[in-house]
Structures are given as C-alpha cells and as structure tokens.
Amino acid sequence: MIAPPQFDPVRQIFDAALEAGEELGCRFTLVQDGEVLLDLWGGHADRARTRAFDERTLTPVFSTTKAIAAVLIARLVDAGKLTYDQTVASVWPDFAQAGKGEITVGQAMSHQAGLSGIVEEIDPALWFDWDAVCAILAAQAPLWPPGTASGYHPITFGYISGEIFRRVDGRTMGQALRQDFAEPFDLDLWIGLPDAQFPRVAELERPTRFADFGKLDAIKKAAFLTKWAAPGGRGGDVWRRAEIPSANGHVTALAMARLMGLMACEGRLDGRTILSPEAVAAASAERIRGQDKVLPFEISWAAGFMRNVPNMIYGPGGVSFGHSGWGGSCAFADPERRLSGAYVMNKQSPELIGDARAVRLIQAAYACL
C-alpha cells in the first residue's frame, strides 16, 4: 500500500467502511503527474471471506469500462483516422438504416443516438454474438430524434463505439487495449479476460434493492428493464471472456487511475505522449447537457466521458470528468490538478452514479491535497 500520513483522513474513512460492513473488498488509488500518491486496498475478494482483496485482485467495473472505450476512440481521432463530426455511417454504412444516417461519432459517443437498448425481444445470450448485435443496432430505429437529447446507452454503447473502432482500426477494443496500453505500460486492464486470469477476479455481492430510475417509459425499459436488456444465459465464464467495451472490463484501481492520468496530464503517460492536448480537450468537451432520458439526472456528456458538472461526483474540479459503473466503481481525471483516481469494490450498491462510498473518499482526498 501507499498511504502517507498526509492522507490519514482518507485511510480512516476507507477502514471505517470495511469495519462497518459497507464494503466487502475495495481499492482506492490516486495518481498525480504520474506519481502514485495513495493506494489503499482491503477486505475480501470472495463472499465467503476466505480470500484477501489485494493488489492483484481484478474487479469487474461494468460501465466504468466506457472510460477505456472513450480513450481508444480519442486515439483514432488524434491519429487523423476518425473525427467526432463525421457520421457513424461513413465508416459503418449499414448504420444509416432507419433514419440514422446523420448521427455523428460525437453524438454516438455522448449517448445521443437513440439506441439505449434493443427494442425487439432477443435471447439474452445473443449479446455474446458481436456481429448479430451490431446488425440489430444498425437496423433499429432511434427511440428519440438523434441529437436532441442524451439517453444513456448502458450496453449498446460498447457495440456502437467498438464497431466504429474495429472498422477504422482493424482490431477489437480489447485487442487494442492490450497491445497499446496494458502490455507496454504494465496496466492491469482487460476487456475480454483470458481463463488464466479468472482466479484473480473478485466475487460480487449484489445490491439488496434495484436502482431508482424514476418514472419508467419505453426508453428506460429498453436500456435496463427488459429480460434481454443485458447479456445473460451463458454463465460467468463466458461473460468474462467476452469483449463488451461498455460493461465487462476487469481492472485494478491502480491501472484505471494511471490510464486516466493521461487524460489529466495533457495526454502523457509515463513520460510518453499518447494523446495531444487538443485530443484530450476534444474528448472531454461537453457535447450535450440536460436531463438524461435514461438516468434520472441532469448530465453533461463528453465523447464517452461523464463530466463532473453539474453532479460533482468526482471532487470539486469544474473540468473533471470520468465514468462510473454499476455497483459503485468509478474513475476520473482532473486536468486542473493533473490528478486522476479510481475506486473499485465488490459489494455493489444500487446507486446509478455517485456512490456515497466513492464520493466520501474522493472528497476526503481532495481535502488532504
């Protein structure tokens, strides 16, 4: 662990949550200018409480995975292979069906495409067939006029962004993550987990109640509340092996904090320039702000990132941004302070964003800086 006295108040909050049973196992990491300031972990990696949650434990982070997808798309933009203003159909022609021909990459990345979920009933196991899901999304009509509002795409975001990436780059996002980031920078990040890594994965303790989405409608039901809204029916091993860049990343908090560090430090990671400052600015700029049609919040969306304003769940930074995942995980970047952080856990809460455990740690950490 890295726990200097400066951060004793954070350590106390961290330990108290474990002692009170608010956590099963968890980890919280802060990085500034490439230096790890704080790295705490504790608790258990399994529900039987026989295996310690340690520095090698991999945690499923669900939608926090979208921050990785956003970085990968930003690299294509920075390389001149893609722009946020071009249409999705310009690289994926079938996507133009059903009135979607003018949807831009930037709109798709900021949840404005109107494809919050699959409308027609499918076998939940079909989500594991990448091409089949992409064909359904390409043919489906938007659930609202694209570009007029955001509506969170919990699962479909990964297929849309991932198919854009694959058609431009030639690789899957999971392959590019390993080749461009995980291996050269020793980042313990996976989208598509090999069987050999399974023993390191933390077991999840599910929430005791369902999330509150407010008044339900067809848009919210398609996103979260049908029997086929998420992959299922094939077991946990198939889920871990799959590459779903919106939902099934397996990471350590240290690796996520370091990856987000490049977004906090003008595109530099371990002294190497990975993105230009202009690319970081373009990826994190507000693309739409307002009442989201799926999540019961006003949200400012960037190109795959959730901006800190107006909900202020990633500390006090006015230009901070990141992403949160089902159950409570999150990762963020603060370019003003060149600071990044990540929180992972295996006892899930029903909060959609801004899990109180993460917010307490982040707020306490900022107070110590």
Short mmCIF file of C-alpha atoms in Angstrom, two decimals:
data_model
loop_
_atom_site.label_atom_id
_atom_site.label_comp_id
_atom_site.label_asym_id
_atom_site.label_seq_id
_atom_site.Cartn_x
_atom_site.Cartn_y
_atom_site.Cartn_z
CA MET A 1 0.00 0.00 0.00
CA ILE A 2 0.91 3.63 -0.40
CA ALA A 3 -0.63 5.56 2.46
CA PRO A 4 1.42 8.61 3.55
CA PRO A 5 0.33 10.42 6.74
CA GLN A 6 -0.96 13.29 4.63
CA PHE A 7 -3.86 11.04 3.66
CA ASP A 8 -4.68 9.65 7.11
CA PRO A 9 -8.25 11.04 6.96
CA VAL A 10 -8.83 9.07 3.73
CA ARG A 11 -7.38 5.92 5.28
CA GLN A 12 -9.70 6.31 8.26
CA ILE A 13 -12.77 6.59 6.03
CA PHE A 14 -11.59 3.63 3.96
CA ASP A 15 -11.01 1.44 7.01
CA ALA A 16 -14.27 2.51 8.68
CA ALA A 17 -16.31 1.44 5.66
CA LEU A 18 -14.74 -2.01 5.77
CA GLU A 19 -15.24 -2.35 9.52
CA ALA A 20 -18.88 -1.25 9.26
CA GLY A 21 -19.63 -3.82 6.58
CA GLU A 22 -20.30 -1.19 3.92
CA GLU A 23 -17.60 -2.88 1.88
CA LEU A 24 -16.66 -6.48 1.19
CA GLY A 25 -13.43 -5.66 -0.60
CA CYS A 26 -12.28 -2.44 -2.24
CA ARG A 27 -9.39 -0.35 -3.53
CA PHE A 28 -8.88 3.40 -3.96
CA THR A 29 -5.97 4.92 -5.87
CA LEU A 30 -4.86 8.49 -6.59
CA VAL A 31 -2.21 9.49 -9.11
CA GLN A 32 -0.79 12.97 -9.72
CA ASP A 33 1.63 13.82 -12.53
CA GLY A 34 2.37 10.13 -12.95
CA GLU A 35 3.19 9.61 -9.26
CA VAL A 36 1.02 7.32 -7.14
CA LEU A 37 0.00 9.45 -4.16
CA LEU A 38 -2.30 6.99 -2.46
CA ASP A 39 -3.15 3.32 -2.98
CA LEU A 40 -5.38 1.60 -0.45
CA TRP A 41 -6.90 -1.86 -0.57
CA GLY A 42 -8.53 -4.17 1.91
CA GLY A 43 -11.28 -6.63 2.73
CA HIS A 44 -12.11 -9.84 0.92
CA ALA A 45 -12.27 -10.85 -2.70
CA ASP A 46 -14.90 -13.55 -2.14
CA ARG A 47 -18.28 -13.70 -0.44
CA ALA A 48 -17.10 -16.49 1.86
CA ARG A 49 -14.39 -14.13 3.11
CA THR A 50 -11.59 -16.62 2.62
CA ARG A 51 -9.57 -14.70 0.02
CA ALA A 52 -7.99 -11.31 0.64
CA PHE A 53 -8.72 -8.41 -1.67
CA ASP A 54 -5.14 -7.46 -2.52
CA GLU A 55 -3.07 -5.56 -5.06
CA ARG A 56 -3.54 -8.31 -7.69
CA THR A 57 -7.31 -8.60 -7.37
CA LEU A 58 -9.18 -7.84 -10.58
CA THR A 59 -12.57 -6.21 -10.18
CA PRO A 60 -15.43 -6.10 -12.68
CA VAL A 61 -16.22 -2.40 -13.14
CA PHE A 62 -19.16 -2.53 -15.55
CA SER A 63 -19.75 0.92 -17.07
CA THR A 64 -16.50 2.39 -15.81
CA THR A 65 -15.21 0.39 -18.80
CA LYS A 66 -16.68 3.14 -21.01
CA ALA A 67 -13.82 5.43 -19.98
CA ILE A 68 -11.43 2.97 -21.65
CA ALA A 69 -13.53 2.95 -24.81
CA ALA A 70 -13.50 6.76 -24.82
CA VAL A 71 -9.69 6.83 -24.66
CA LEU A 72 -9.39 4.34 -27.52
CA ILE A 73 -11.71 6.37 -29.76
CA ALA A 74 -9.81 9.55 -28.84
CA ARG A 75 -6.59 7.94 -30.11
CA LEU A 76 -8.16 7.33 -33.52
CA VAL A 77 -9.29 10.94 -33.65
CA ASP A 78 -5.84 12.14 -32.65
CA ALA A 79 -4.25 10.00 -35.36
CA GLY A 80 -6.47 11.59 -38.01
CA LYS A 81 -8.24 8.29 -38.73
CA LEU A 82 -11.61 9.47 -37.40
CA THR A 83 -13.37 12.69 -36.43
CA TYR A 84 -16.16 13.25 -33.95
CA ASP A 85 -18.04 15.24 -36.60
CA GLN A 86 -18.18 12.55 -39.27
CA THR A 87 -21.17 10.23 -39.41
CA VAL A 88 -21.10 6.75 -37.97
CA ALA A 89 -22.41 5.56 -41.34
CA SER A 90 -19.28 6.89 -43.05
CA VAL A 91 -17.33 4.01 -41.50
CA TRP A 92 -20.26 1.63 -40.89
CA PRO A 93 -22.64 2.05 -43.84
CA ASP A 94 -25.39 -0.26 -42.54
CA PHE A 95 -25.80 2.04 -39.55
CA ALA A 96 -27.58 4.55 -41.80
CA GLN A 97 -30.73 2.42 -41.77
CA ALA A 98 -33.98 3.64 -40.17
CA GLY A 99 -33.11 7.32 -40.25
CA LYS A 100 -29.69 7.11 -38.57
CA GLY A 101 -27.59 8.30 -41.49
CA GLU A 102 -26.77 11.69 -39.98
CA ILE A 103 -25.78 10.52 -36.49
CA THR A 104 -22.19 11.60 -35.85
CA VAL A 105 -19.49 9.76 -33.99
CA GLY A 106 -19.59 12.51 -31.35
CA GLN A 107 -23.33 12.06 -30.89
CA ALA A 108 -22.98 8.29 -30.60
CA MET A 109 -20.21 8.70 -28.03
CA SER A 110 -22.37 11.09 -25.98
CA HIS A 111 -25.46 8.85 -25.85
CA GLN A 112 -27.49 10.86 -28.35
CA ALA A 113 -28.05 8.11 -30.96
CA GLY A 114 -31.42 6.99 -29.60
CA LEU A 115 -30.34 3.35 -29.19
CA SER A 116 -30.49 2.99 -25.43
CA GLY A 117 -31.33 -0.69 -25.77
CA ILE A 118 -32.63 -3.36 -28.12
CA VAL A 119 -36.38 -2.99 -28.54
CA GLU A 120 -37.39 -6.32 -30.06
CA GLU A 121 -37.16 -9.34 -27.79
CA ILE A 122 -33.97 -11.38 -28.17
CA ASP A 123 -32.36 -14.26 -26.35
CA PRO A 124 -30.05 -12.58 -23.78
CA ALA A 125 -27.31 -14.93 -24.96
CA LEU A 126 -27.35 -13.17 -28.35
CA TRP A 127 -25.34 -10.34 -26.78
CA PHE A 128 -22.34 -12.65 -27.00
CA ASP A 129 -22.63 -12.64 -30.82
CA TRP A 130 -20.96 -9.33 -31.73
CA ASP A 131 -21.96 -9.28 -35.39
CA ALA A 132 -25.57 -10.18 -34.64
CA VAL A 133 -25.94 -7.37 -32.10
CA CYS A 134 -24.31 -4.84 -34.43
CA ALA A 135 -26.71 -5.86 -37.21
CA ILE A 136 -29.70 -5.34 -34.91
CA LEU A 137 -28.48 -1.91 -33.82
CA ALA A 138 -27.75 -0.89 -37.40
CA ALA A 139 -31.31 -1.78 -38.44
CA GLN A 140 -33.15 -0.39 -35.38
CA ALA A 141 -34.89 2.98 -35.50
CA PRO A 142 -33.92 5.55 -32.85
CA LEU A 143 -36.13 5.80 -29.78
CA TRP A 144 -35.98 9.60 -29.94
CA PRO A 145 -34.74 12.09 -32.54
CA PRO A 146 -30.94 11.72 -32.54
CA GLY A 147 -29.04 14.77 -31.38
CA THR A 148 -31.96 16.26 -29.46
CA ALA A 149 -31.22 14.71 -26.06
CA SER A 150 -28.98 12.21 -24.33
CA GLY A 151 -30.27 8.87 -23.15
CA TYR A 152 -27.71 6.63 -21.51
CA HIS A 153 -26.79 3.55 -23.58
CA PRO A 154 -25.67 1.12 -20.83
CA ILE A 155 -24.77 -1.87 -23.04
CA THR A 156 -25.26 -0.74 -26.64
CA PHE A 157 -22.62 1.99 -26.26
CA GLY A 158 -19.93 -0.68 -26.28
CA TYR A 159 -21.10 -2.26 -29.52
CA ILE A 160 -21.51 1.09 -31.29
CA SER A 161 -18.16 2.51 -30.18
CA GLY A 162 -16.47 -0.86 -30.54
CA GLU A 163 -17.74 -1.39 -34.09
CA ILE A 164 -16.67 2.11 -35.10
CA PHE A 165 -13.23 1.35 -33.67
CA ARG A 166 -12.98 -2.07 -35.34
CA ARG A 167 -13.95 -0.74 -38.75
CA VAL A 168 -11.38 2.07 -38.58
CA ASP A 169 -8.53 0.37 -36.74
CA GLY A 170 -9.00 -3.29 -37.73
CA ARG A 171 -8.66 -4.56 -34.17
CA THR A 172 -11.21 -5.01 -31.42
CA MET A 173 -11.06 -2.62 -28.50
CA GLY A 174 -9.95 -5.47 -26.26
CA GLN A 175 -7.02 -6.25 -28.55
CA ALA A 176 -6.00 -2.60 -28.85
CA LEU A 177 -6.19 -2.15 -25.09
CA ARG A 178 -3.75 -4.99 -24.52
CA GLN A 179 -1.36 -4.04 -27.33
CA ASP A 180 -1.32 -0.27 -26.93
CA PHE A 181 -1.75 0.23 -23.19
CA ALA A 182 -1.80 -2.84 -20.94
CA GLU A 183 1.38 -4.51 -22.15
CA PRO A 184 3.65 -1.53 -22.92
CA PHE A 185 2.67 0.37 -19.76
CA ASP A 186 2.09 -2.59 -17.42
CA LEU A 187 -1.56 -1.67 -16.88
CA ASP A 188 -3.73 -4.43 -15.42
CA LEU A 189 -6.69 -3.68 -17.72
CA TRP A 190 -8.75 -6.25 -19.60
CA ILE A 191 -11.73 -6.19 -21.95
CA GLY A 192 -12.01 -9.89 -22.67
CA LEU A 193 -10.39 -11.82 -19.84
CA PRO A 194 -8.28 -14.95 -20.50
CA ASP A 195 -9.15 -18.01 -18.43
CA ALA A 196 -5.75 -17.90 -16.74
CA GLN A 197 -6.74 -14.63 -15.06
CA PHE A 198 -10.06 -15.88 -13.66
CA PRO A 199 -8.66 -16.82 -10.20
CA ARG A 200 -7.81 -13.15 -9.58
CA VAL A 201 -11.37 -11.89 -10.14
CA ALA A 202 -13.32 -10.60 -7.16
CA GLU A 203 -16.69 -12.18 -6.49
CA LEU A 204 -19.56 -9.71 -6.42
CA GLU A 205 -22.11 -9.20 -3.69
CA ARG A 206 -25.17 -7.88 -5.50
CA PRO A 207 -27.26 -4.89 -4.37
CA THR A 208 -30.10 -5.55 -1.98
CA ARG A 209 -32.52 -3.38 -3.97
CA PHE A 210 -32.94 -2.22 -7.54
CA ALA A 211 -31.87 1.19 -8.77
CA ASP A 212 -34.39 4.02 -8.90
CA PHE A 213 -34.87 5.22 -12.48
CA GLY A 214 -37.80 7.49 -11.73
CA LYS A 215 -40.87 7.32 -13.97
CA LEU A 216 -40.48 4.46 -16.42
CA ASP A 217 -41.04 4.63 -20.17
CA ALA A 218 -40.04 2.66 -23.27
CA ILE A 219 -36.63 4.33 -23.46
CA LYS A 220 -35.65 3.38 -19.91
CA LYS A 221 -37.12 -0.10 -20.23
CA ALA A 222 -35.10 -0.78 -23.38
CA ALA A 223 -31.94 0.32 -21.57
CA PHE A 224 -32.29 -1.60 -18.34
CA LEU A 225 -35.62 -3.25 -17.67
CA THR A 226 -36.40 -5.90 -20.28
CA LYS A 227 -35.47 -9.54 -19.78
CA TRP A 228 -32.95 -9.15 -22.60
CA ALA A 229 -31.53 -5.71 -21.66
CA ALA A 230 -28.16 -7.22 -20.73
CA PRO A 231 -26.13 -10.29 -21.68
CA GLY A 232 -27.17 -13.47 -19.91
CA GLY A 233 -27.82 -17.15 -20.08
CA ARG A 234 -24.27 -18.29 -20.74
CA GLY A 235 -22.66 -18.15 -17.30
CA GLY A 236 -19.96 -16.04 -15.71
CA ASP A 237 -17.05 -17.58 -17.60
CA VAL A 238 -18.49 -16.62 -20.99
CA TRP A 239 -19.21 -13.11 -19.68
CA ARG A 240 -15.60 -12.65 -18.56
CA ARG A 241 -14.18 -13.92 -21.86
CA ALA A 242 -16.39 -11.67 -23.99
CA GLU A 243 -15.33 -8.24 -25.22
CA ILE A 244 -18.06 -5.75 -24.32
CA PRO A 245 -16.38 -2.32 -24.10
CA SER A 246 -19.35 -0.76 -22.33
CA ALA A 247 -19.69 -3.18 -19.49
CA ASN A 248 -17.26 -6.01 -18.79
CA GLY A 249 -13.88 -4.51 -18.09
CA HIS A 250 -11.82 -6.21 -15.39
CA VAL A 251 -9.26 -3.89 -13.82
CA THR A 252 -7.32 -2.80 -10.80
CA ALA A 253 -7.88 0.66 -9.38
CA LEU A 254 -4.19 1.43 -9.90
CA ALA A 255 -4.37 0.63 -13.60
CA MET A 256 -7.53 2.70 -14.12
CA ALA A 257 -6.09 5.66 -12.20
CA ARG A 258 -2.92 5.52 -14.28
CA LEU A 259 -4.86 5.30 -17.55
CA MET A 260 -6.99 8.29 -16.57
CA GLY A 261 -3.77 10.04 -15.65
CA LEU A 262 -3.02 10.53 -19.33
CA MET A 263 -6.32 12.45 -19.61
CA ALA A 264 -5.31 14.55 -16.59
CA CYS A 265 -1.82 15.28 -17.90
CA GLU A 266 -2.39 16.57 -21.43
CA GLY A 267 -2.13 13.11 -22.94
CA ARG A 268 1.11 11.95 -21.31
CA LEU A 269 1.58 8.58 -19.63
CA ASP A 270 4.86 7.55 -18.02
CA GLY A 271 6.63 10.38 -19.79
CA ARG A 272 5.33 9.43 -23.24
CA THR A 273 2.86 11.44 -25.27
CA ILE A 274 -0.11 9.20 -26.06
CA LEU A 275 -2.63 11.89 -26.97
CA SER A 276 -2.18 15.50 -27.95
CA PRO A 277 -3.57 18.13 -25.55
CA GLU A 278 -6.03 19.02 -28.33
CA ALA A 279 -7.28 15.43 -28.45
CA VAL A 280 -7.78 15.36 -24.68
CA ALA A 281 -9.73 18.61 -24.90
CA ALA A 282 -11.90 17.30 -27.73
CA ALA A 283 -12.65 14.04 -25.94
CA SER A 284 -13.60 15.76 -22.69
CA ALA A 285 -15.53 18.74 -24.10
CA GLU A 286 -19.24 19.00 -23.39
CA ARG A 287 -21.34 17.68 -26.27
CA ILE A 288 -24.75 17.80 -24.64
CA ARG A 289 -26.11 18.73 -21.24
CA GLY A 290 -29.59 18.27 -19.88
CA GLN A 291 -32.00 15.83 -18.31
CA ASP A 292 -30.95 12.40 -19.48
CA LYS A 293 -33.72 10.22 -20.89
CA VAL A 294 -32.49 7.08 -19.11
CA LEU A 295 -30.65 8.13 -15.96
CA PRO A 296 -32.71 10.30 -13.60
CA PHE A 297 -30.15 13.11 -13.58
CA GLU A 298 -29.09 16.17 -15.47
CA ILE A 299 -25.84 15.10 -17.10
CA SER A 300 -23.13 16.78 -19.13
CA TRP A 301 -21.78 14.23 -21.60
CA ALA A 302 -18.45 14.40 -23.40
CA ALA A 303 -17.26 11.88 -26.02
CA GLY A 304 -17.69 8.81 -23.83
CA PHE A 305 -16.99 10.56 -20.53
CA MET A 306 -19.37 11.89 -17.91
CA ARG A 307 -18.38 15.43 -16.98
CA ASN A 308 -18.24 16.35 -13.30
CA VAL A 309 -20.56 19.36 -13.64
CA PRO A 310 -23.37 19.52 -12.53
CA ASN A 311 -23.39 16.49 -10.21
CA MET A 312 -19.87 16.97 -8.81
CA ILE A 313 -19.27 13.32 -8.00
CA TYR A 314 -15.56 13.40 -8.93
CA GLY A 315 -14.42 16.01 -6.42
CA PRO A 316 -14.57 19.81 -6.67
CA GLY A 317 -12.93 20.11 -10.10
CA GLY A 318 -15.02 22.11 -12.53
CA VAL A 319 -13.44 20.48 -15.57
CA SER A 320 -13.01 16.97 -14.14
CA PHE A 321 -14.57 14.05 -15.98
CA GLY A 322 -14.71 10.29 -15.79
CA HIS A 323 -17.18 7.44 -15.65
CA SER A 324 -19.00 5.39 -13.05
CA GLY A 325 -20.08 1.76 -13.13
CA TRP A 326 -22.95 -0.32 -11.85
CA GLY A 327 -22.49 -1.04 -8.18
CA GLY A 328 -20.26 1.92 -7.34
CA SER A 329 -16.94 1.86 -9.20
CA CYS A 330 -15.58 4.98 -10.86
CA ALA A 331 -12.52 6.54 -12.47
CA PHE A 332 -11.84 10.22 -13.11
CA ALA A 333 -9.37 12.79 -14.39
CA ASP A 334 -8.84 16.33 -13.11
CA PRO A 335 -6.73 18.29 -15.64
CA GLU A 336 -6.58 21.37 -13.39
CA ARG A 337 -4.69 19.44 -10.71
CA ARG A 338 -3.14 16.86 -13.06
CA LEU A 339 -4.82 14.33 -10.78
CA SER A 340 -6.60 11.07 -11.52
CA GLY A 341 -8.19 8.41 -9.39
CA ALA A 342 -10.17 5.20 -9.34
CA TYR A 343 -12.34 3.32 -6.88
CA VAL A 344 -13.32 -0.33 -7.28
CA MET A 345 -15.26 -2.64 -5.00
CA ASN A 346 -17.10 -5.95 -5.00
CA LYS A 347 -20.04 -5.12 -2.71
CA GLN A 348 -22.41 -3.38 -5.05
CA SER A 349 -24.84 -0.61 -4.19
CA PRO A 350 -27.98 0.30 -6.16
CA GLU A 351 -26.79 3.86 -6.85
CA LEU A 352 -26.60 4.71 -10.55
CA ILE A 353 -23.85 7.33 -10.23
CA GLY A 354 -22.14 8.98 -7.29
CA ASP A 355 -21.92 6.05 -4.88
CA ALA A 356 -21.53 7.58 -1.42
CA ARG A 357 -18.52 5.40 -0.59
CA ALA A 358 -16.55 6.71 -3.56
CA VAL A 359 -17.68 10.29 -3.09
CA ARG A 360 -16.54 10.29 0.57
CA LEU A 361 -13.09 9.02 -0.37
CA ILE A 362 -12.66 11.46 -3.24
CA GLN A 363 -13.80 14.43 -1.17
CA ALA A 364 -11.54 13.48 1.71
CA ALA A 365 -8.59 13.04 -0.65
CA TYR A 366 -9.04 16.50 -2.14
CA ALA A 367 -9.19 17.96 1.36
CA CYS A 368 -5.76 16.42 2.03
CA LEU A 369 -4.06 17.86 -1.04
#
